C-alpha atoms as one frame of an Amber mdcrd trajectory, in Angstrom:
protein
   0.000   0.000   0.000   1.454   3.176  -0.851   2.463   5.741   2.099  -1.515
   7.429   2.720   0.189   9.695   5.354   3.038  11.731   2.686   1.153  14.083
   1.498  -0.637  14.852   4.827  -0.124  17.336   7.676  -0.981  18.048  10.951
  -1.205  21.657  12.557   0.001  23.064  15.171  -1.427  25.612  16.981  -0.423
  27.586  19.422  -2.848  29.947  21.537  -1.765  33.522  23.740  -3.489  37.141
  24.090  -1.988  40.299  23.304  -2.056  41.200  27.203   1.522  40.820  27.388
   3.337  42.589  24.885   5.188  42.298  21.411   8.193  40.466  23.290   6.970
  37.770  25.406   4.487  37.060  21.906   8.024  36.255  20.257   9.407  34.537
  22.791   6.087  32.478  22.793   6.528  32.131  19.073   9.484  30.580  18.989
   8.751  28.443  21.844   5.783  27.145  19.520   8.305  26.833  16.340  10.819
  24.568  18.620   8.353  22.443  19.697   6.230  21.701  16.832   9.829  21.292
  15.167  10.945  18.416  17.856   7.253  16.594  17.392   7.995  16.587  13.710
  11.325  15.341  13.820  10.036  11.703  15.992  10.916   9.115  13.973   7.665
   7.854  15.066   5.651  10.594  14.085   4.005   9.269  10.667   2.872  12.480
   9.582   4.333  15.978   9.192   3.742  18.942  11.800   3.550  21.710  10.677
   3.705  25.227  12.996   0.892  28.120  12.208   1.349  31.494  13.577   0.336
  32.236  16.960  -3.323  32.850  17.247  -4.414  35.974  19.600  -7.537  37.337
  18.490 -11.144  35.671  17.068 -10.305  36.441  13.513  -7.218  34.776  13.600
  -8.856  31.523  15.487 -11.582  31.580  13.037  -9.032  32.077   9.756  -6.709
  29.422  11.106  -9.878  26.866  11.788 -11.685  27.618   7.709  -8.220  27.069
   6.548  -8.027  23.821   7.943 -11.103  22.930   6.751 -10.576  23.979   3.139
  -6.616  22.280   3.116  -7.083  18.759   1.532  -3.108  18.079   3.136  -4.495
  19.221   6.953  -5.625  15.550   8.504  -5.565  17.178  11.637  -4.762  20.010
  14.465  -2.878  19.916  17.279  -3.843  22.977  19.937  -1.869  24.463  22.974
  -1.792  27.696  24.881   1.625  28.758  25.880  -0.292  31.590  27.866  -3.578
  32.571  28.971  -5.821  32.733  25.919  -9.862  33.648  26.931 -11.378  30.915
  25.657 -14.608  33.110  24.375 -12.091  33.912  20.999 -11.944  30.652  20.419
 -16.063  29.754  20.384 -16.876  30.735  16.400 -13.814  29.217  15.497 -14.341
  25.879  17.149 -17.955  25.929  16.220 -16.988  25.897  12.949 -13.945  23.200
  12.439 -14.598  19.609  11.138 -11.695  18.439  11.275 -10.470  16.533  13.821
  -7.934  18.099  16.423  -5.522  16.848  20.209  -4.928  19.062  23.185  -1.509
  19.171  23.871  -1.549  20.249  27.498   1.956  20.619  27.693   4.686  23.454
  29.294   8.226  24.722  27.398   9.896  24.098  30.127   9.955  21.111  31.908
  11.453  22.294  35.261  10.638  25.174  36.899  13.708  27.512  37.618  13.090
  27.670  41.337  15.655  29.876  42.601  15.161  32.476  39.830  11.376  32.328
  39.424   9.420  35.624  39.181   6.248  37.100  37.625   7.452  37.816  34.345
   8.179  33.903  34.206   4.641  33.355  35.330   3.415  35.171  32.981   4.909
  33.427  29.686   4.282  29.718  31.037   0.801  29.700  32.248  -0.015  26.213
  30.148  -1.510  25.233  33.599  -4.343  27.210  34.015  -4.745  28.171  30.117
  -5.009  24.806  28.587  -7.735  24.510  31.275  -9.593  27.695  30.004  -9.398
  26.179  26.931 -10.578  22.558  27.963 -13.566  24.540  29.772 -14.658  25.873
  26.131 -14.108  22.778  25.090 -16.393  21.173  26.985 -18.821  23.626  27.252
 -19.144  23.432  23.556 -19.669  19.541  23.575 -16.614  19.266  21.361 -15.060
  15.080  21.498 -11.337  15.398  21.547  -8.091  13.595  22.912  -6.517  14.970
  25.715  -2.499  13.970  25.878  -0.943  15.265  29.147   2.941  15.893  29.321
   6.096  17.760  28.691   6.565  17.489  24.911  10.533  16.305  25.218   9.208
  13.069  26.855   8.569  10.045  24.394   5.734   8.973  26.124   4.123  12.259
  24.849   5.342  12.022  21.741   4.526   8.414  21.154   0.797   9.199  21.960
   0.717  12.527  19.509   2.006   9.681  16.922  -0.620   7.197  17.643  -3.149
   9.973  17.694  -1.792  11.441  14.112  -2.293   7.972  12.543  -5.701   7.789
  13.569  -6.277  11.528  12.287  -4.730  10.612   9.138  -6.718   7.187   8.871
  -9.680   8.976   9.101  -8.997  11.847   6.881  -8.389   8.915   4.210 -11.568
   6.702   5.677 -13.930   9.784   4.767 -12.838   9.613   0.737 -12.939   6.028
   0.917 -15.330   4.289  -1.686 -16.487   0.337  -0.709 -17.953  -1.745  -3.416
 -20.274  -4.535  -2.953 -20.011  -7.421  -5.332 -23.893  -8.624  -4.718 -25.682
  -8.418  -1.329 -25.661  -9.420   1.828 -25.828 -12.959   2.861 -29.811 -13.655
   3.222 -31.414 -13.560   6.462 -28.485 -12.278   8.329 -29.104  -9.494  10.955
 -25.564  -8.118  11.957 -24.069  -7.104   8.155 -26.791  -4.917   7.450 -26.656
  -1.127   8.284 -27.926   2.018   7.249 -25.744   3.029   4.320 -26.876   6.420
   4.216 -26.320   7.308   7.825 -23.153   5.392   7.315 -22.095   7.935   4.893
 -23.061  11.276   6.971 -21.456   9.947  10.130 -18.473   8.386   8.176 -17.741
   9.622   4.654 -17.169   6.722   2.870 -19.405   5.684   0.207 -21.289   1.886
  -0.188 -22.404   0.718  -3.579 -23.238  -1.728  -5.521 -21.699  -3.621  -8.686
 -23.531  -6.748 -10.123 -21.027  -9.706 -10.196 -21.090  -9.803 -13.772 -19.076
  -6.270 -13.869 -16.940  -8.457 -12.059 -16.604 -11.122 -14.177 -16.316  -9.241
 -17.506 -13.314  -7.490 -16.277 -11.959 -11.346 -14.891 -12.505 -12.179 -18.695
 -10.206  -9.362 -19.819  -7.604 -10.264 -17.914  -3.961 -11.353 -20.580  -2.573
 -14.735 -19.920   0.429 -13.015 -19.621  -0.894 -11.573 -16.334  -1.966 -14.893
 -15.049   1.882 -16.595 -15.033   3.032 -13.378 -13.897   0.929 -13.961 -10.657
   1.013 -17.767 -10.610   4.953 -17.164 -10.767   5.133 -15.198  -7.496   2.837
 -17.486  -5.885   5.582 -20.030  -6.356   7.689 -17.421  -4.888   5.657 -16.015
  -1.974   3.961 -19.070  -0.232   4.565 -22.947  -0.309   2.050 -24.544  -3.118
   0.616 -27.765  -2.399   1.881 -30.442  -5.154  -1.068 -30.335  -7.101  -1.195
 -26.422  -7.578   2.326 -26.815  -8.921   3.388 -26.631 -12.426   1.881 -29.516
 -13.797  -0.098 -30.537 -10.601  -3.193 -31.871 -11.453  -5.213 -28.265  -9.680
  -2.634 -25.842 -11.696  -5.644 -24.593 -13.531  -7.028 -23.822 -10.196  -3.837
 -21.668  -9.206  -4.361 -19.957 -12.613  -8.036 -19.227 -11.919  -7.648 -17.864
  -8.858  -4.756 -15.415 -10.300  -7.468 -14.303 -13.164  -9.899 -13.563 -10.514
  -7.037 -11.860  -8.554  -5.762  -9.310 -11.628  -9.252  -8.326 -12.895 -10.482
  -8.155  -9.008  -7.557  -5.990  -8.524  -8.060  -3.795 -12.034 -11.720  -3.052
 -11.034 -10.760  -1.756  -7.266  -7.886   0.527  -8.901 -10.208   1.580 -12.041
 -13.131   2.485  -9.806 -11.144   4.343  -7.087 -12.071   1.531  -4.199 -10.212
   0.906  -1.336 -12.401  -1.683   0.359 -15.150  -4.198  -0.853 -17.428  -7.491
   0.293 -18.515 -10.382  -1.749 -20.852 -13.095  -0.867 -21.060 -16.988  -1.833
 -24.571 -16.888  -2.352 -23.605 -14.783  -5.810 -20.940 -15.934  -7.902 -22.506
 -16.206 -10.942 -19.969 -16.028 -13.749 -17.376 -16.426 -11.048 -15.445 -19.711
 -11.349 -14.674 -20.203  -7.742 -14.851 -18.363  -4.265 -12.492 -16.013  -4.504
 -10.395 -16.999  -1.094  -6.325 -16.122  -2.038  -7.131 -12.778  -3.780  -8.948
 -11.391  -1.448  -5.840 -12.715   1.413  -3.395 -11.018  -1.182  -5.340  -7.677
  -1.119  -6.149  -7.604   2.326  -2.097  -7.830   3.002  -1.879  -4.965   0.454
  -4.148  -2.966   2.599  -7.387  -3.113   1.362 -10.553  -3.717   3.538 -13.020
  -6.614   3.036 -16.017  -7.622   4.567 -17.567 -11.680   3.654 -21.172 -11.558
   2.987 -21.411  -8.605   2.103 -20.185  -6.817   5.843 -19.169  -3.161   4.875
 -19.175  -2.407   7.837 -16.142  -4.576   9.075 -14.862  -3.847   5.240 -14.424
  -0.244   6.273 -13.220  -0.695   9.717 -10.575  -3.376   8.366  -9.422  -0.603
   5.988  -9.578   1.911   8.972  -7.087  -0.239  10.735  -5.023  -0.667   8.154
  -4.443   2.798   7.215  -3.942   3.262  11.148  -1.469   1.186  11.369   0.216
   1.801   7.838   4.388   1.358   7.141   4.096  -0.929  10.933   1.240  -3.509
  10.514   2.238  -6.034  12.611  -0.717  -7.743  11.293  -4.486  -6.862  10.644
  -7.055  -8.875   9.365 -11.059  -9.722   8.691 -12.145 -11.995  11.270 -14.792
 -14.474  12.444 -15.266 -15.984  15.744 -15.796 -19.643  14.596 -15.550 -22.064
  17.585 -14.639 -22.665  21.011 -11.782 -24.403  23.375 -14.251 -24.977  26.193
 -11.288 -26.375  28.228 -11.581 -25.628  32.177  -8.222 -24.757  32.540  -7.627
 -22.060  29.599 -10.507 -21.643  27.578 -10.066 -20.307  24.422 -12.000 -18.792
  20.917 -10.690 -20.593  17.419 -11.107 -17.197  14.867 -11.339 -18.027  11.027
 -13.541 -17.716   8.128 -14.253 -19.921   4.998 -11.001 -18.851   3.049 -10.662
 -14.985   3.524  -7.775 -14.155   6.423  -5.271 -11.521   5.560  -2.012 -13.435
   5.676  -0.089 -10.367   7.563  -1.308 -12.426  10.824   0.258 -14.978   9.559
   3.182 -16.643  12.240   5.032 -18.701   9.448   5.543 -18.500   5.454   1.392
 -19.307   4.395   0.843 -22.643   2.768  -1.059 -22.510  -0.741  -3.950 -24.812
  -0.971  -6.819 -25.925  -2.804  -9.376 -27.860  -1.166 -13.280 -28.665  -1.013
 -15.969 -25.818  -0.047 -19.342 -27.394   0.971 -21.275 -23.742   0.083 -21.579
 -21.653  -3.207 -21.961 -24.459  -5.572 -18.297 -23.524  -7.343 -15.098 -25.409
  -8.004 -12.892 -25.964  -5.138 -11.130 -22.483  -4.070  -7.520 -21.794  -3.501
  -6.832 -20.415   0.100  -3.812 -19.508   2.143  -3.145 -21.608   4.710  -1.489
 -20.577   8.272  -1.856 -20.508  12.174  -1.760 -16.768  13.424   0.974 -15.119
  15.445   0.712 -15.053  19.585   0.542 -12.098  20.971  -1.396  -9.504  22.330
  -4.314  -8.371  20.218  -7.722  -6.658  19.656 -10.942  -7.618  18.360 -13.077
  -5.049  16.920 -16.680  -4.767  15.870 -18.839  -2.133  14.192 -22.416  -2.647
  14.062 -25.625  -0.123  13.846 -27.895   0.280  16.543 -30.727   1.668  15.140
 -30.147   4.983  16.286 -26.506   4.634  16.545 -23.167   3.072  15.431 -21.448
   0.769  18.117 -17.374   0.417  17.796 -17.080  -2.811  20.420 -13.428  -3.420
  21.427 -12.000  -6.632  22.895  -8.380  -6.960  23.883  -7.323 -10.760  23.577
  -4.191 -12.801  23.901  -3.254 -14.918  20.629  -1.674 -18.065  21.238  -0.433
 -20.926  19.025  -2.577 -23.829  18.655  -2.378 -26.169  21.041  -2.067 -28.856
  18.611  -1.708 -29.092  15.438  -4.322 -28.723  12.889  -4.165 -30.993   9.632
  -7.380 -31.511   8.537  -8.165 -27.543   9.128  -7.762 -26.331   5.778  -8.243
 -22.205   6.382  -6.183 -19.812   7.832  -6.974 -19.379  11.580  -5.992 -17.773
  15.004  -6.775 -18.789  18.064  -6.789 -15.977  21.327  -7.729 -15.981  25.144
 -10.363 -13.034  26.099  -9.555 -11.049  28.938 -10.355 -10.348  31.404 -11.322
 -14.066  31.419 -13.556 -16.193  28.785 -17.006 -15.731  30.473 -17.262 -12.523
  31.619 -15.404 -10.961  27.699 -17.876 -13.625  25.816 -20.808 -12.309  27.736
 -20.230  -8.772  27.349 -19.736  -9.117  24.081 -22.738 -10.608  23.175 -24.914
  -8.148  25.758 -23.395  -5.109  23.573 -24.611  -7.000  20.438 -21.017  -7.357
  18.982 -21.267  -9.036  15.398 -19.354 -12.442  14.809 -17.604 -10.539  12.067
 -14.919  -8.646  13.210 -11.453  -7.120  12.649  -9.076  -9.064  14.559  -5.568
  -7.252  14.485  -2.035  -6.688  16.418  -1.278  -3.442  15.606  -3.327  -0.431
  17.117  -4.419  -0.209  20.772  -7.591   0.312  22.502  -6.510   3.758  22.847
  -6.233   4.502  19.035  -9.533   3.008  18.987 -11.446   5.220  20.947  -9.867
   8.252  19.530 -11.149   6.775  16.116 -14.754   6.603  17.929 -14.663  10.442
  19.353 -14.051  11.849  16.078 -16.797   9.833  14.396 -19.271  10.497  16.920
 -19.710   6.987  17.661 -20.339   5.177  20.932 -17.341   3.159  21.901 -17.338
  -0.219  23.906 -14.349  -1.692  25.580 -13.664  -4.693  27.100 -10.527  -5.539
  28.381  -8.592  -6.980  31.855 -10.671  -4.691  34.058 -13.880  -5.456  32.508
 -16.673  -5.900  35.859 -19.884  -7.432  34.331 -22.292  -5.432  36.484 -20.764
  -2.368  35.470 -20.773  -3.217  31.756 -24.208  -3.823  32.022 -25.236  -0.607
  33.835 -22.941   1.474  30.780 -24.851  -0.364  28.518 -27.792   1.043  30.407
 -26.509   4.437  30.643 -25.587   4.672  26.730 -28.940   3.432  25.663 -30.484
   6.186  27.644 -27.979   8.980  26.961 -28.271   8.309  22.761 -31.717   7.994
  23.501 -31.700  11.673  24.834 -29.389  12.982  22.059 -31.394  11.583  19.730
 -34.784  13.509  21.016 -32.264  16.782  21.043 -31.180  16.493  16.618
């Protein structure tokens, strides 16, 4: 996937008065130029900072907010106030910005020069009390933002401003994202429907709708030449079973699943899409299931959802351009079956072939073996256990009158046996804070068995991703208390309920 974050910037934006005169606005200036300077240069920082002028008066808070807006390259604003700055200049300005921004509550100097302290020092570093005239605005004004708290030469600080810039930049990229459907969803299913057009307002990205047959015309089109291009690095990437091999007696299979790989991958790239679903219950003019191209694209970076999910096709995408240039692994998932042992109960995650292969914890396997649903030839699939390690599962489903984001932290682990006769890519995890009390929450909050199951964001990333959506964000994790998950789920019903009455 190329780099979504080069072309992008965050601002930074430092707030004062004119109460104290031309010099200490300088000196304030240059504090502001220093440290949006050291933020930039993080080697973890994934997208560029850039410092604005100091803002001082209303019509400079209100420019500096419409230019954001109107920048395609902003993704994102970073605020502080170096000195006292009355928070009623800021109002129109805040009223007004849509894009998403962090309070940096933050000091230029760390230590305080006790034995040379006076009021003119007072006077330049009053981050204490006028980050908190600006969090009071803030709040009054119902605004969702992060908070990060400390001195901007620590890395903890800076690592969090980093992990807070990747989710800005996901989601600048996540509102100009385009999904396509390839059919519906599956029939009768509850969880993969949605509201496509509330989807859109609270989201940006756009769902439609392409007949398999556009599909397969543009699989048709597709140049033998392209087909041993792709069956060649297959033979290079992944360890093909003997009969997908040249001459095995399923190497037309390999070849059909690279035709349905190129033309899949020239319609995404001709129509501008980024993510997409299929479903086996339409295939027609379709060969097989496609199972390895839609692992290969996945690892590229593209979102999917089975069945038609777009949901968990956008939030897979979401994730990935979260965690872009350091995915550590990030994938479509399904909750399949349990380890109901006493001792360490655990969930078995797969789906029927389509597992992104950058969870993979060896080189994948290529494989071609039997599927019992969608009335096709046998598919060709990537085989592979997952990686241990900690993890999330994440689920995004519509509540009527509201998107849910569900998070559930989990522990991968290898299999505790091996798994011949398995022939899909799988993971297996342990739910904290223990199997009961995560399964049961999850299911009281209505989490979907589709999910994105991935290594490489935290819960923290997460929510941030929720605040600037708007969305109502779930967590469970190793101090979830079931009582008190139930009473939130209580408490959110009724407080959505109320800002519902209120639009």
């Amino acid at each position: 996937m190329k780099n979504p974050f080069e072309s992008l910037e965050i601002w930074f934006v430092t707030g004062s008065q004119h109460l104290y005169g031309p010099g200490p606005l300088q000196e304030v200036s240059a504090h502001a130029q220093e440290i949006a300077a050291a933020l930039d240069a993080n080697e973890d920082q994934p997208v560029r900072i850039v410092c604005k002028p100091v803002v001082t008066r209303p019509e400079e808070i209100r420019a500096v907010c419409g230019d954001a807006d109107q920048d395609p390259a902003c993704a994102g604003l970073i605020f502080w106030m170096h000195t006292f700055s009355p928070a009623k200049m800021w109002i129109s300005g805040l009223n007004h910005l849509k894009k998403p921004f962090c309070h940096l509550h933050t000091q230029y100097g760390a230590a305080l020069p006790w034995s040379s302290i006076d009021m003119d020092y007072m006077n330049l570093h009053q981050s204490a009390h006028g980050d908190r005239e600006f969090g009071f605005i803030c709040t009054r004004l119902g605004i969702e933002r992060d908070v990060i708290v400390g001195h901007w030469q620590d890395q903890t600080t800076r690592g969090r401003l980093a992990a807070w810039s990747r989710v800005a930049a996901a989601w600048h990229h996540l509102r100009q994202t385009k999904i396509v459907r390839f059919g519906d969803n599956m029939r009768q299913v509850a969880v993969t429907e949605g509201d496509k057009v509330e989807a859109e307002s609270v989201f940006g990205f756009s769902v439609n709708t392409h007949g398999i047959g556009d599909l397969a015309e543009r699989i048709d089109a597709v140049t033998p030449q392209e087909v041993a291009a792709l069956c060649e690095e297959y033979n290079q990437s992944y360890t093909l079973a003997p009969a997908l091999q040249k001459g095995g007696a399923s190497e037309v299979s390999l070849q059909t699943a690279a035709r349905i790989e190129a033309g899949l991958r020239a319609f995404l790239e001709e129509g501008g899409f980024t993510a997409f679903t299929d479903t086996f219950e339409d295939l027609h003019g379709l060969e097989q299931l496609p199972g390895l191209p839609v692992q290969r694209l996945m690892a590229e970076g593209y979102g999917f959802g089975a069945e038609g999910d777009w949901k968990h096709a956008a939030l897979v995408r979401m994730i990935k351009l979260m965690a872009s240039g350091h995915d550590r692994g990030t994938s479509f998932m399904e909750d399949y079956t349990y380890h109901m042992s006493p001792e360490r109960p655990l969930v078995l995650g797969a789906h029927m072939l389509e597992i992104c292969p950058s969870i993979a914890d060896a080189k994948p396997s290529c494989e071609i073996h039997p599927l019992g649903i969608g009335g096709k030839a046998d598919p060709v699939r990537l085989v592979f256990d997952g990686k241990p390690g900690p993890a999330l599962n994440a689920s995004l489903v519509d509540m009527g009158n509201r998107f849910r984001l569900l998070v559930h932290e989990v522990t991968a682990h290898a299999p505790a046996e091996p798994l011949p006769k398995l022939p899909v890519a799988r993971v297996v995890w342990e739910s904290k804070p223990d199997f009961e009390t995560g399964l049961s929450a999850w299911i009281l909050a209505g989490g979907a068995h589709h999910t994105c199951f991935t290594y490489s964001v935290n819960t923290a990333q997460l929510e941030s991703f929720a605040r600037m959506a708007g969305i109502e964000c779930l967590v469970i994790d190793a101090k979830t208390d079931l009582r008190a998950f139930r009473n939130e789920l209580r408490w959110n019903h009724t407080a959505y309920g109320l800002q519902g009455l209120g639009r």
